[in-house]
Coordinates of N, CA, C and O in Angstrom, one line a residue:
V1 N -2.5 -1.0 -1.3 CA -1.8 -1.9 -0.3 C -0.2 -1.4 -0.1 O 0.2 -1.5 0.9
L2 N 0.3 -1.0 -1.3 CA 1.6 -0.3 -1.0 C 1.8 0.9 -0.1 O 2.7 0.9 0.7
W3 N 0.6 1.8 -0.2 CA 0.6 2.8 0.7 C 0.4 2.5 2.2 O 1.0 3.0 3.0
A4 N -0.4 1.4 2.3 CA -0.3 0.8 3.9 C 0.9 0.4 4.4 O 1.4 0.6 5.4
G5 N 1.7 -0.2 3.4 CA 3.1 -0.9 3.8 C 4.1 0.4 4.0 O 5.1 0.2 4.7
S6 N 3.9 1.5 3.5 CA 4.7 2.6 3.6 C 4.3 3.5 4.6 O 4.7 4.8 4.8
G7 N 3.4 3.3 5.5 CA 2.9 4.0 6.6 C 1.9 5.1 6.2 O 1.7 5.9 7.0
E8 N 1.1 4.8 5.2 CA 0.0 5.6 4.9 C -1.4 4.7 4.9 O -2.0 4.7 3.9
P9 N -1.8 4.1 6.0 CA -2.8 3.3 6.0 C -4.0 3.9 5.5 O -5.0 3.2 5.0
E10 N -4.3 5.1 6.0 CA -5.6 5.7 5.9 C -5.8 6.2 4.4 O -7.0 6.1 3.8
K11 N -4.7 6.5 3.8 CA -4.6 6.8 2.2 C -4.8 5.5 1.6 O -5.8 5.5 0.6
A12 N -4.4 4.5 1.8 CA -4.5 3.2 1.3 C -5.9 2.7 1.3 O -6.5 2.2 0.2
E13 N -6.5 2.8 2.6 CA -8.0 2.3 2.7 C -8.8 3.2 1.9 O -9.7 2.6 1.2
A14 N -8.6 4.6 1.9 CA -9.5 5.4 1.2 C -9.5 5.1 -0.4 O -10.3 5.1 -1.2
M15 N -8.2 4.9 -0.9 CA -8.0 4.6 -2.3 C -8.8 3.3 -2.6 O -9.3 3.1 -3.8
A16 N -8.5 2.1 -1.9 CA -9.3 0.9 -2.1 C -10.8 1.0 -2.1 O -11.5 0.4 -2.9
R17 N -11.2 1.9 -1.2 CA -12.7 2.1 -1.1 C -13.1 2.8 -2.4 O -14.2 2.5 -3.0
R18 N -12.4 3.7 -2.7 CA -12.7 4.4 -4.1 C -12.8 3.4 -5.2 O -13.5 3.7 -6.1
L19 N -11.8 2.6 -5.3 CA -11.7 1.5 -6.3 C -12.9 0.8 -6.4 O -13.7 0.5 -7.4
M20 N -13.4 0.4 -5.3 CA -14.6 -0.4 -5.0 C -15.8 0.3 -5.5 O -16.7 -0.2 -6.0
E21 N -15.8 1.5 -5.0 CA -16.9 2.4 -5.5 C -17.2 2.6 -6.9 O -18.2 2.7 -7.5
S22 N -16.0 2.9 -7.4 CA -16.1 3.2 -8.9 C -16.2 1.9 -9.7 O -16.7 2.0 -10.9
H23 N -15.8 0.9 -9.4 CA -15.7 -0.3 -10.1 C -16.2 -1.5 -9.2 O -15.4 -2.5 -8.9
P24 N -17.5 -1.5 -8.9 CA -18.0 -2.5 -7.9 C -18.0 -4.0 -8.2 O -17.9 -4.8 -7.5
S25 N -17.8 -4.3 -9.5 CA -17.8 -5.6 -9.9 C -16.3 -6.2 -10.1 O -16.1 -7.3 -10.4
L26 N -15.2 -5.2 -9.7 CA -13.9 -5.5 -9.9 C -13.4 -6.2 -8.6 O -13.4 -5.5 -7.6
A27 N -12.8 -7.3 -8.5 CA -12.4 -8.1 -7.4 C -11.2 -7.2 -6.6 O -11.2 -7.5 -5.5
Q28 N -10.3 -6.6 -7.5 CA -9.2 -6.1 -6.8 C -9.5 -5.1 -5.7 O -8.7 -5.1 -4.8
G29 N -10.4 -4.5 -5.8 CA -10.6 -3.4 -4.8 C -11.2 -4.0 -3.5 O -10.7 -3.7 -2.4
Y30 N -11.8 -5.2 -3.6 CA -12.2 -5.9 -2.3 C -10.9 -6.6 -1.8 O -10.7 -6.7 -0.5
I31 N -10.0 -7.1 -2.6 CA -8.9 -7.8 -2.4 C -7.9 -6.8 -1.5 O -7.5 -7.0 -0.4
D32 N -7.7 -5.7 -2.2 CA -6.9 -4.7 -1.6 C -7.4 -4.2 -0.3 O -6.7 -4.2 0.8
L33 N -8.7 -3.8 -0.2 CA -9.2 -3.3 1.1 C -9.2 -4.4 2.0 O -8.8 -4.1 3.3
G34 N -9.5 -5.7 1.7 CA -9.5 -6.6 2.8 C -8.1 -6.9 3.4 O -8.0 -7.1 4.5
I35 N -7.1 -6.9 2.4 CA -5.7 -7.1 2.9 C -5.2 -6.0 3.8 O -4.6 -6.0 4.8
I36 N -5.6 -4.7 3.4 CA -5.2 -3.3 4.1 C -5.9 -3.7 5.6 O -5.2 -3.3 6.7
L37 N -7.2 -4.0 5.8 CA -7.9 -4.1 7.0 C -7.3 -5.3 7.8 O -6.9 -5.0 9.1
A38 N -7.0 -6.4 7.1 CA -6.4 -7.5 7.9 C -5.1 -7.2 8.5 O -4.8 -7.4 9.7
R39 N -4.3 -6.5 7.8 CA -2.9 -6.2 8.2 C -3.0 -5.0 9.4 O -2.1 -5.0 10.2
A40 N -4.1 -4.3 9.3 CA -4.5 -3.3 10.4 C -5.0 -3.9 11.6 O -5.3 -3.3 12.6
G41 N -5.2 -5.3 11.6 CA -5.8 -6.1 12.8 C -7.3 -6.0 12.8 O -7.9 -6.4 13.8
K42 N -8.0 -5.5 11.7 CA -9.4 -5.4 11.7 C -9.7 -6.5 10.8 O -10.5 -6.4 10.0
R43 N -9.7 -7.7 11.5 CA -9.9 -9.0 10.7 C -11.5 -9.2 10.5 O -11.7 -9.7 9.5
E44 N -12.3 -8.8 11.4 CA -13.7 -8.9 11.1 C -14.2 -8.2 10.0 O -15.0 -8.5 9.1
Q45 N -13.7 -6.9 10.0 CA -14.0 -6.0 8.7 C -13.4 -6.6 7.6 O -14.2 -6.5 6.5
A46 N -12.2 -7.1 7.6 CA -11.6 -7.7 6.4 C -12.5 -9.0 5.9 O -12.8 -9.2 4.7
R47 N -13.0 -9.7 6.7 CA -13.8 -10.9 6.4 C -15.0 -10.4 5.7 O -15.3 -11.0 4.8
K48 N -15.6 -9.4 6.2 CA -16.8 -8.8 5.7 C -16.6 -8.3 4.2 O -17.4 -8.6 3.3
I49 N -15.6 -7.7 4.0 CA -15.2 -7.3 2.7 C -15.0 -8.3 1.7 O -15.4 -8.3 0.6
F50 N -14.1 -9.5 2.1 CA -13.8 -10.5 1.2 C -15.1 -11.3 1.0 O -15.3 -11.6 -0.2
E51 N -16.1 -11.2 2.0 CA -17.4 -12.0 1.6 C -18.2 -11.1 0.7 O -18.8 -11.7 -0.2
D52 N -18.1 -9.8 0.8 CA -18.8 -8.9 0.0 C -18.3 -9.1 -1.6 O -19.1 -9.3 -2.4
G53 N -17.0 -9.2 -1.6 CA -16.3 -9.4 -2.9 C -16.8 -10.7 -3.6 O -17.1 -10.8 -4.8
L54 N -16.9 -11.8 -2.7 CA -17.2 -13.0 -3.3 C -18.8 -13.1 -3.6 O -19.1 -13.8 -4.5
S55 N -19.5 -12.3 -3.0 CA -21.0 -12.2 -3.5 C -21.0 -11.5 -4.9 O -22.0 -11.8 -5.7
V56 N -20.2 -10.6 -5.4 CA -20.1 -10.0 -6.5 C -19.2 -10.9 -7.6 O -19.5 -10.9 -8.8
N57 N -18.4 -11.7 -7.0 CA -17.3 -12.4 -8.0 C -17.3 -13.9 -7.3 O -16.4 -14.2 -6.7
P58 N -18.4 -14.5 -7.3 CA -18.5 -16.0 -6.7 C -17.3 -16.9 -7.2 O -17.0 -16.9 -8.5
G59 N -16.7 -17.5 -6.3 CA -15.5 -18.3 -6.6 C -14.3 -17.8 -6.9 O -13.3 -18.4 -7.4
H60 N -14.2 -16.5 -6.9 CA -12.9 -15.8 -7.1 C -11.9 -16.3 -6.3 O -11.8 -16.3 -5.1
Q61 N -10.8 -16.9 -7.0 CA -9.8 -17.6 -6.1 C -8.9 -16.6 -5.0 O -8.7 -17.1 -3.9
L62 N -8.5 -15.5 -5.3 CA -7.8 -14.8 -4.4 C -8.7 -14.2 -3.3 O -8.2 -14.1 -2.1
L63 N -9.9 -13.7 -3.6 CA -10.9 -13.5 -2.5 C -11.1 -14.8 -1.7 O -11.2 -14.5 -0.4
S64 N -11.3 -15.8 -2.2 CA -11.6 -17.0 -1.4 C -10.3 -17.2 -0.5 O -10.4 -17.6 0.7
E65 N -9.1 -17.3 -1.0 CA -8.1 -17.6 -0.3 C -7.8 -16.6 0.8 O -7.4 -17.1 1.9
N66 N -8.0 -15.3 0.5 CA -7.7 -14.3 1.5 C -8.9 -14.6 2.7 O -8.5 -14.2 3.9
L67 N -10.0 -14.8 2.4 CA -11.2 -15.0 3.5 C -10.8 -16.1 4.3 O -10.7 -16.0 5.4
R68 N -10.2 -17.2 3.6 CA -9.8 -18.4 4.4 C -8.7 -18.0 5.4 O -8.7 -18.4 6.5
R69 N -7.8 -17.1 5.1 CA -6.7 -16.7 5.8 C -7.0 -15.9 7.0 O -6.5 -16.2 8.1
V70 N -8.0 -15.0 6.7 CA -8.5 -14.2 7.7 C -9.5 -15.0 8.9 O -9.2 -14.7 10.0
V71 N -10.2 -15.9 8.3 CA -10.9 -16.7 9.2 C -10.1 -17.8 10.1 O -10.2 -18.0 11.1
D72 N -9.1 -18.3 9.4 CA -7.9 -19.2 10.0 C -7.2 -18.5 11.1 O -6.7 -19.1 12.0
S73 N -7.0 -17.2 10.9 CA -6.1 -16.5 11.6 C -6.7 -16.1 13.1 O -6.2 -15.4 14.0
R74 N -8.0 -16.3 13.3 CA -8.8 -15.9 14.4 C -8.2 -16.7 15.8 O -7.9 -17.8 15.7

């Protein structure tokens, strides 16, 4: 997420995807990628990532909150 904020969104997205692939049950990868995508204006992709994260981590508070933000911002 920090890389995305410092002007390297492609690198940030790649790192978040790598985290998700390496640790698919870890919520942080889904959170990071979803935030990066949402900030890039890719809200539908972000929504899907948050939903995917919730399917692996049901009821996770940060995933749920970020999903709500993306859905409400449409």
